[in-house]
Amino acid sequence: MKLMVAQTDPLWAEPIANLESLESLCRLAVEAKVDLLALPELAFTGYNIFERLDGLAEAIDGPIVTQVAKLANQYNLHVLFGLAERRPNGELSNVAILIDDNGKHLATYDKRYLWDREHQFFTAGKKSCVVDTRFGKLGLMICYDNEFPEVARELAQAGAQIILSPTANMLPNSERQVLQIRARAMDNQCFVACINRSGIEENLHYCGNSIVAGPDGEVLGRLGLAAGTMIVDIDLSRIDESRTHQNYLSDLNLSDLNLSRSDISNGADL
């Protein structure tokens, strides 16, 4: 799979203008023969929109998803992006949406680990998301999920070969983010891509440094602080190659994951 990571600096609370800029990214992706174009968390509204969610959150069949699906079909691209979704019951969710190259809605993933003010506005998801595509099995995470090893491990155990994470991470977390993504990839011997954003929204300074890591934790591509794009070729045979040396998933002792407190020795028992 040829993946394009689009580290954007969206206009704050201007979804129409941000959607208009998506078409130029689609053209660039087609010229480079890209298979999947990935964008950040809350890609078309900006992240720091909590007080404006009433006007910016949309249903899953709203204008943003409809326009992205149209462009995905027109340019023959899979597109991944973040959205503030309003559910029929009124709840709000921070989601990642995957559209295929026919404009079909393949998957919606609800962010499981909410950060800071998100707890006040969004409902946390409860399920992992792995979807079959012709490029392999794709697992989805969002931003703060990256910081919990259990999320990536659950995706890998469900068969994910490539984990994609739309993100809106801030300074001073650049190196922390890079380390975490490399660790998630190495621990699970799969590919992991963090699609972060750049720019400034009031007191939030986004740290960029989007990264794609391979099954041994190697850096396959990394951007800096500014907005930009990168294209990374993902060869799934690298997963099998990595697992010939050691295979963490098959060697994992599942009983170790369910230790009760009585199973854990303390200093007095040693």
Short mmCIF file of C-alpha atoms in Angstrom, two decimals:
data_model
loop_
_atom_site.label_atom_id
_atom_site.label_comp_id
_atom_site.label_asym_id
_atom_site.label_seq_id
_atom_site.Cartn_x
_atom_site.Cartn_y
_atom_site.Cartn_z
CA MET A 1 0.00 0.00 0.00
CA LYS A 2 1.15 3.51 -0.78
CA LEU A 3 0.09 5.77 2.09
CA MET A 4 -0.01 9.55 2.03
CA VAL A 5 0.07 11.25 5.43
CA ALA A 6 -1.36 14.78 5.23
CA GLN A 7 -0.18 16.85 8.18
CA THR A 8 -2.58 19.76 7.76
CA ASP A 9 -3.14 23.10 9.48
CA PRO A 10 -6.91 23.46 9.05
CA LEU A 11 -8.70 26.76 9.33
CA TRP A 12 -10.39 26.93 12.72
CA ALA A 13 -14.14 26.21 12.58
CA GLU A 14 -14.23 26.55 8.77
CA PRO A 15 -15.24 23.10 7.43
CA ILE A 16 -16.28 24.36 3.98
CA ALA A 17 -12.90 25.98 3.33
CA ASN A 18 -11.05 22.96 4.70
CA LEU A 19 -13.05 20.61 2.51
CA GLU A 20 -12.17 22.73 -0.51
CA SER A 21 -8.48 22.25 0.27
CA LEU A 22 -8.96 18.48 0.35
CA GLU A 23 -9.36 18.33 -3.41
CA SER A 24 -5.81 19.60 -3.97
CA LEU A 25 -4.53 16.88 -1.64
CA CYS A 26 -6.50 14.30 -3.62
CA ARG A 27 -4.93 15.52 -6.87
CA LEU A 28 -1.48 15.32 -5.32
CA ALA A 29 -2.20 11.78 -4.09
CA VAL A 30 -3.40 10.62 -7.51
CA GLU A 31 -0.27 12.02 -9.19
CA ALA A 32 1.83 9.97 -6.75
CA LYS A 33 -0.36 6.86 -7.26
CA VAL A 34 -1.33 6.81 -3.60
CA ASP A 35 -3.82 4.21 -2.34
CA LEU A 36 -4.87 5.81 0.97
CA LEU A 37 -4.88 9.46 2.01
CA ALA A 38 -4.91 9.96 5.80
CA LEU A 39 -5.75 13.18 7.63
CA PRO A 40 -5.66 14.25 11.30
CA GLU A 41 -8.18 14.17 14.13
CA LEU A 42 -11.17 16.51 13.59
CA ALA A 43 -9.58 17.27 10.25
CA PHE A 44 -12.11 19.71 8.78
CA THR A 45 -13.19 21.73 11.81
CA GLY A 46 -10.03 22.07 13.84
CA TYR A 47 -9.61 20.47 17.24
CA ASN A 48 -10.17 23.27 19.77
CA ILE A 49 -13.86 23.69 18.92
CA PHE A 50 -15.53 22.50 22.12
CA GLU A 51 -17.68 25.59 22.66
CA ARG A 52 -18.80 25.41 19.02
CA LEU A 53 -19.63 21.74 18.80
CA ASP A 54 -23.36 22.45 18.63
CA GLY A 55 -22.84 24.04 15.24
CA LEU A 56 -19.92 21.97 13.95
CA ALA A 57 -20.71 18.37 14.93
CA GLU A 58 -22.43 16.42 12.15
CA ALA A 59 -24.32 13.23 11.59
CA ILE A 60 -22.47 10.43 9.86
CA ASP A 61 -24.34 11.21 6.64
CA GLY A 62 -23.80 14.97 6.96
CA PRO A 63 -22.08 17.37 4.53
CA ILE A 64 -18.49 16.56 5.54
CA VAL A 65 -18.73 12.79 5.11
CA THR A 66 -20.81 13.21 1.94
CA GLN A 67 -18.23 15.50 0.33
CA VAL A 68 -15.27 13.32 1.36
CA ALA A 69 -17.03 10.26 -0.08
CA LYS A 70 -17.64 12.13 -3.33
CA LEU A 71 -13.96 13.07 -3.64
CA ALA A 72 -12.79 9.56 -2.67
CA ASN A 73 -14.90 8.14 -5.48
CA GLN A 74 -13.88 10.83 -7.97
CA TYR A 75 -10.16 10.39 -7.32
CA ASN A 76 -10.24 6.64 -6.68
CA LEU A 77 -8.73 6.99 -3.20
CA HIS A 78 -9.31 5.55 0.24
CA VAL A 79 -9.57 8.48 2.69
CA LEU A 80 -9.24 8.44 6.48
CA PHE A 81 -10.15 11.49 8.57
CA GLY A 82 -11.40 12.61 11.96
CA LEU A 83 -14.89 14.00 12.64
CA ALA A 84 -17.01 15.28 15.52
CA GLU A 85 -20.07 13.07 15.06
CA ARG A 86 -23.52 13.82 16.43
CA ARG A 87 -25.50 10.63 17.08
CA PRO A 88 -29.29 10.37 16.67
CA ASN A 89 -29.61 10.32 20.48
CA GLY A 90 -27.75 13.63 20.70
CA GLU A 91 -24.47 12.21 21.99
CA LEU A 92 -21.23 13.50 20.49
CA SER A 93 -18.34 11.22 19.54
CA ASN A 94 -14.80 11.90 18.39
CA VAL A 95 -14.49 9.47 15.48
CA ALA A 96 -12.22 8.36 12.68
CA ILE A 97 -13.96 7.52 9.41
CA LEU A 98 -12.59 5.38 6.59
CA ILE A 99 -14.06 5.82 3.09
CA ASP A 100 -13.06 3.51 0.23
CA ASP A 101 -12.21 4.43 -3.35
CA ASN A 102 -15.82 3.93 -4.44
CA GLY A 103 -17.04 6.43 -1.86
CA LYS A 104 -18.34 3.65 0.39
CA HIS A 105 -18.22 4.20 4.15
CA LEU A 106 -16.07 1.29 5.39
CA ALA A 107 -15.67 2.02 9.09
CA THR A 108 -16.30 4.43 11.95
CA TYR A 109 -14.14 4.21 15.05
CA ASP A 110 -15.04 5.98 18.32
CA LYS A 111 -12.07 7.32 20.29
CA ARG A 112 -11.77 5.20 23.42
CA TYR A 113 -9.41 7.28 25.56
CA LEU A 114 -10.63 10.85 25.93
CA TRP A 115 -8.15 13.54 26.91
CA ASP A 116 -8.67 16.51 29.19
CA ARG A 117 -11.76 18.57 28.17
CA GLU A 118 -12.97 15.89 25.77
CA HIS A 119 -14.61 14.16 28.74
CA GLN A 120 -17.01 17.08 29.05
CA PHE A 121 -18.25 16.86 25.48
CA PHE A 122 -17.66 13.44 23.92
CA THR A 123 -18.82 9.95 24.80
CA ALA A 124 -15.95 7.43 24.87
CA GLY A 125 -16.04 4.44 22.56
CA LYS A 126 -15.90 0.91 23.88
CA LYS A 127 -14.87 -1.20 20.88
CA SER A 128 -11.76 -1.62 18.79
CA CYS A 129 -11.99 -1.35 15.00
CA VAL A 130 -10.23 -3.55 12.45
CA VAL A 131 -11.39 -3.47 8.84
CA ASP A 132 -10.47 -5.69 5.90
CA THR A 133 -9.30 -3.90 2.77
CA ARG A 134 -7.50 -5.02 -0.35
CA PHE A 135 -4.35 -3.52 1.20
CA GLY A 136 -4.62 -5.71 4.29
CA LYS A 137 -6.27 -5.36 7.70
CA LEU A 138 -6.36 -1.79 8.97
CA GLY A 139 -6.77 -0.95 12.66
CA LEU A 140 -7.87 2.49 13.83
CA MET A 141 -6.88 4.57 16.85
CA ILE A 142 -7.18 8.29 17.63
CA CYS A 143 -4.58 10.52 19.33
CA TYR A 144 -4.63 9.80 23.09
CA ASP A 145 -5.26 6.12 22.31
CA ASN A 146 -1.63 6.09 21.12
CA GLU A 147 -0.46 6.44 24.71
CA PHE A 148 -2.12 3.24 25.92
CA PRO A 149 -0.27 0.12 24.71
CA GLU A 150 -3.37 -2.00 25.29
CA VAL A 151 -5.21 -0.35 22.40
CA ALA A 152 -2.62 -1.20 19.76
CA ARG A 153 -2.13 -4.67 21.25
CA GLU A 154 -5.86 -5.40 21.00
CA LEU A 155 -5.86 -4.28 17.37
CA ALA A 156 -2.85 -6.44 16.54
CA GLN A 157 -4.41 -9.45 18.25
CA ALA A 158 -7.49 -8.88 16.09
CA GLY A 159 -5.27 -9.13 13.02
CA ALA A 160 -4.45 -5.50 12.23
CA GLN A 161 -1.39 -5.22 10.00
CA ILE A 162 -1.45 -1.44 9.66
CA ILE A 163 -2.67 0.79 12.49
CA LEU A 164 -3.65 4.33 11.53
CA SER A 165 -4.14 7.09 14.10
CA PRO A 166 -5.53 10.53 13.23
CA THR A 167 -4.10 12.81 15.90
CA ALA A 168 -4.12 16.40 17.24
CA ASN A 169 -1.14 16.32 19.59
CA MET A 170 0.52 19.41 21.01
CA LEU A 171 3.89 20.75 22.03
CA PRO A 172 5.98 19.74 23.92
CA ASN A 173 5.04 16.15 22.98
CA SER A 174 6.91 15.73 19.68
CA GLU A 175 9.49 13.21 20.87
CA ARG A 176 7.07 11.47 23.23
CA GLN A 177 4.76 10.91 20.26
CA VAL A 178 7.55 9.51 18.08
CA LEU A 179 8.71 7.17 20.83
CA GLN A 180 5.17 5.92 21.50
CA ILE A 181 4.39 5.21 17.86
CA ARG A 182 7.67 3.37 17.35
CA ALA A 183 6.99 1.33 20.49
CA ARG A 184 3.43 0.45 19.43
CA ALA A 185 4.81 -0.77 16.09
CA MET A 186 7.70 -2.74 17.57
CA ASP A 187 5.67 -4.31 20.38
CA ASN A 188 3.11 -5.64 17.93
CA GLN A 189 5.37 -6.11 14.90
CA CYS A 190 3.06 -4.23 12.58
CA PHE A 191 2.97 -0.84 10.86
CA VAL A 192 1.71 2.17 12.81
CA ALA A 193 1.06 5.62 11.35
CA CYS A 194 0.33 8.73 13.41
CA ILE A 195 -1.27 11.48 11.32
CA ASN A 196 -0.84 14.59 13.43
CA ARG A 197 -1.63 18.21 12.60
CA SER A 198 0.30 21.46 12.80
CA GLY A 199 -0.58 25.06 13.55
CA ILE A 200 -1.92 27.02 16.52
CA GLU A 201 -5.41 27.32 17.99
CA GLU A 202 -5.47 29.82 20.83
CA ASN A 203 -3.23 28.29 23.54
CA LEU A 204 -2.78 24.96 21.73
CA HIS A 205 0.39 24.65 19.64
CA TYR A 206 0.26 21.43 17.65
CA CYS A 207 3.51 19.53 17.39
CA GLY A 208 3.35 17.94 13.93
CA ASN A 209 5.98 15.21 13.68
CA SER A 210 3.64 12.75 12.03
CA ILE A 211 5.39 9.41 11.77
CA VAL A 212 5.08 6.01 10.14
CA ALA A 213 6.91 3.17 11.91
CA GLY A 214 7.61 -0.36 10.69
CA PRO A 215 7.38 -3.75 12.44
CA ASP A 216 10.78 -3.42 14.10
CA GLY A 217 10.07 0.11 15.26
CA GLU A 218 12.05 1.63 12.40
CA VAL A 219 11.07 5.09 11.18
CA LEU A 220 9.77 4.86 7.62
CA GLY A 221 8.82 8.51 7.39
CA ARG A 222 8.61 11.54 9.66
CA LEU A 223 7.53 15.13 9.18
CA GLY A 224 8.58 18.19 11.14
CA LEU A 225 6.56 20.91 12.84
CA ALA A 226 5.10 22.56 9.74
CA ALA A 227 2.19 21.41 7.59
CA GLY A 228 3.15 19.06 4.78
CA THR A 229 2.72 15.61 3.29
CA MET A 230 4.76 12.44 3.04
CA ILE A 231 4.28 9.24 1.08
CA VAL A 232 5.34 5.90 2.52
CA ASP A 233 5.33 2.51 0.80
CA ILE A 234 4.09 -0.21 3.14
CA ASP A 235 5.22 -3.74 2.37
CA LEU A 236 3.30 -6.25 4.47
CA SER A 237 5.97 -8.91 3.92
CA ARG A 238 8.04 -6.95 6.44
CA ILE A 239 5.70 -8.22 9.16
CA ASP A 240 6.51 -11.88 8.51
CA GLU A 241 10.18 -11.02 8.20
CA SER A 242 10.14 -9.33 11.60
CA ARG A 243 8.31 -12.23 13.22
CA THR A 244 10.87 -14.79 12.08
CA HIS A 245 13.27 -13.45 14.71
CA GLN A 246 10.73 -13.39 17.53
CA ASN A 247 6.96 -13.35 17.45
CA TYR A 248 5.59 -11.37 20.37
CA LEU A 249 1.93 -12.08 19.65
CA SER A 250 2.33 -15.84 19.44
CA ASP A 251 4.75 -15.95 22.39
CA LEU A 252 2.53 -13.80 24.57
CA ASN A 253 1.38 -15.66 27.66
CA LEU A 254 -2.26 -14.67 27.79
CA SER A 255 -2.55 -15.79 31.40
CA ASP A 256 -0.13 -13.00 32.29
CA LEU A 257 -2.73 -10.47 31.23
CA ASN A 258 -5.25 -11.67 33.81
CA LEU A 259 -3.22 -11.71 37.00
CA SER A 260 -5.21 -11.09 40.14
CA ARG A 261 -3.71 -9.10 43.02
CA SER A 262 -3.10 -12.33 44.89
CA ASP A 263 -0.91 -13.55 42.02
CA ILE A 264 1.51 -10.64 42.36
CA SER A 265 4.32 -11.02 44.85
CA ASN A 266 5.25 -8.14 47.08
CA GLY A 267 8.56 -7.57 48.78
CA ALA A 268 7.58 -9.64 51.81
CA ASP A 269 7.04 -12.71 49.61
CA LEU A 270 10.44 -12.60 47.95
#
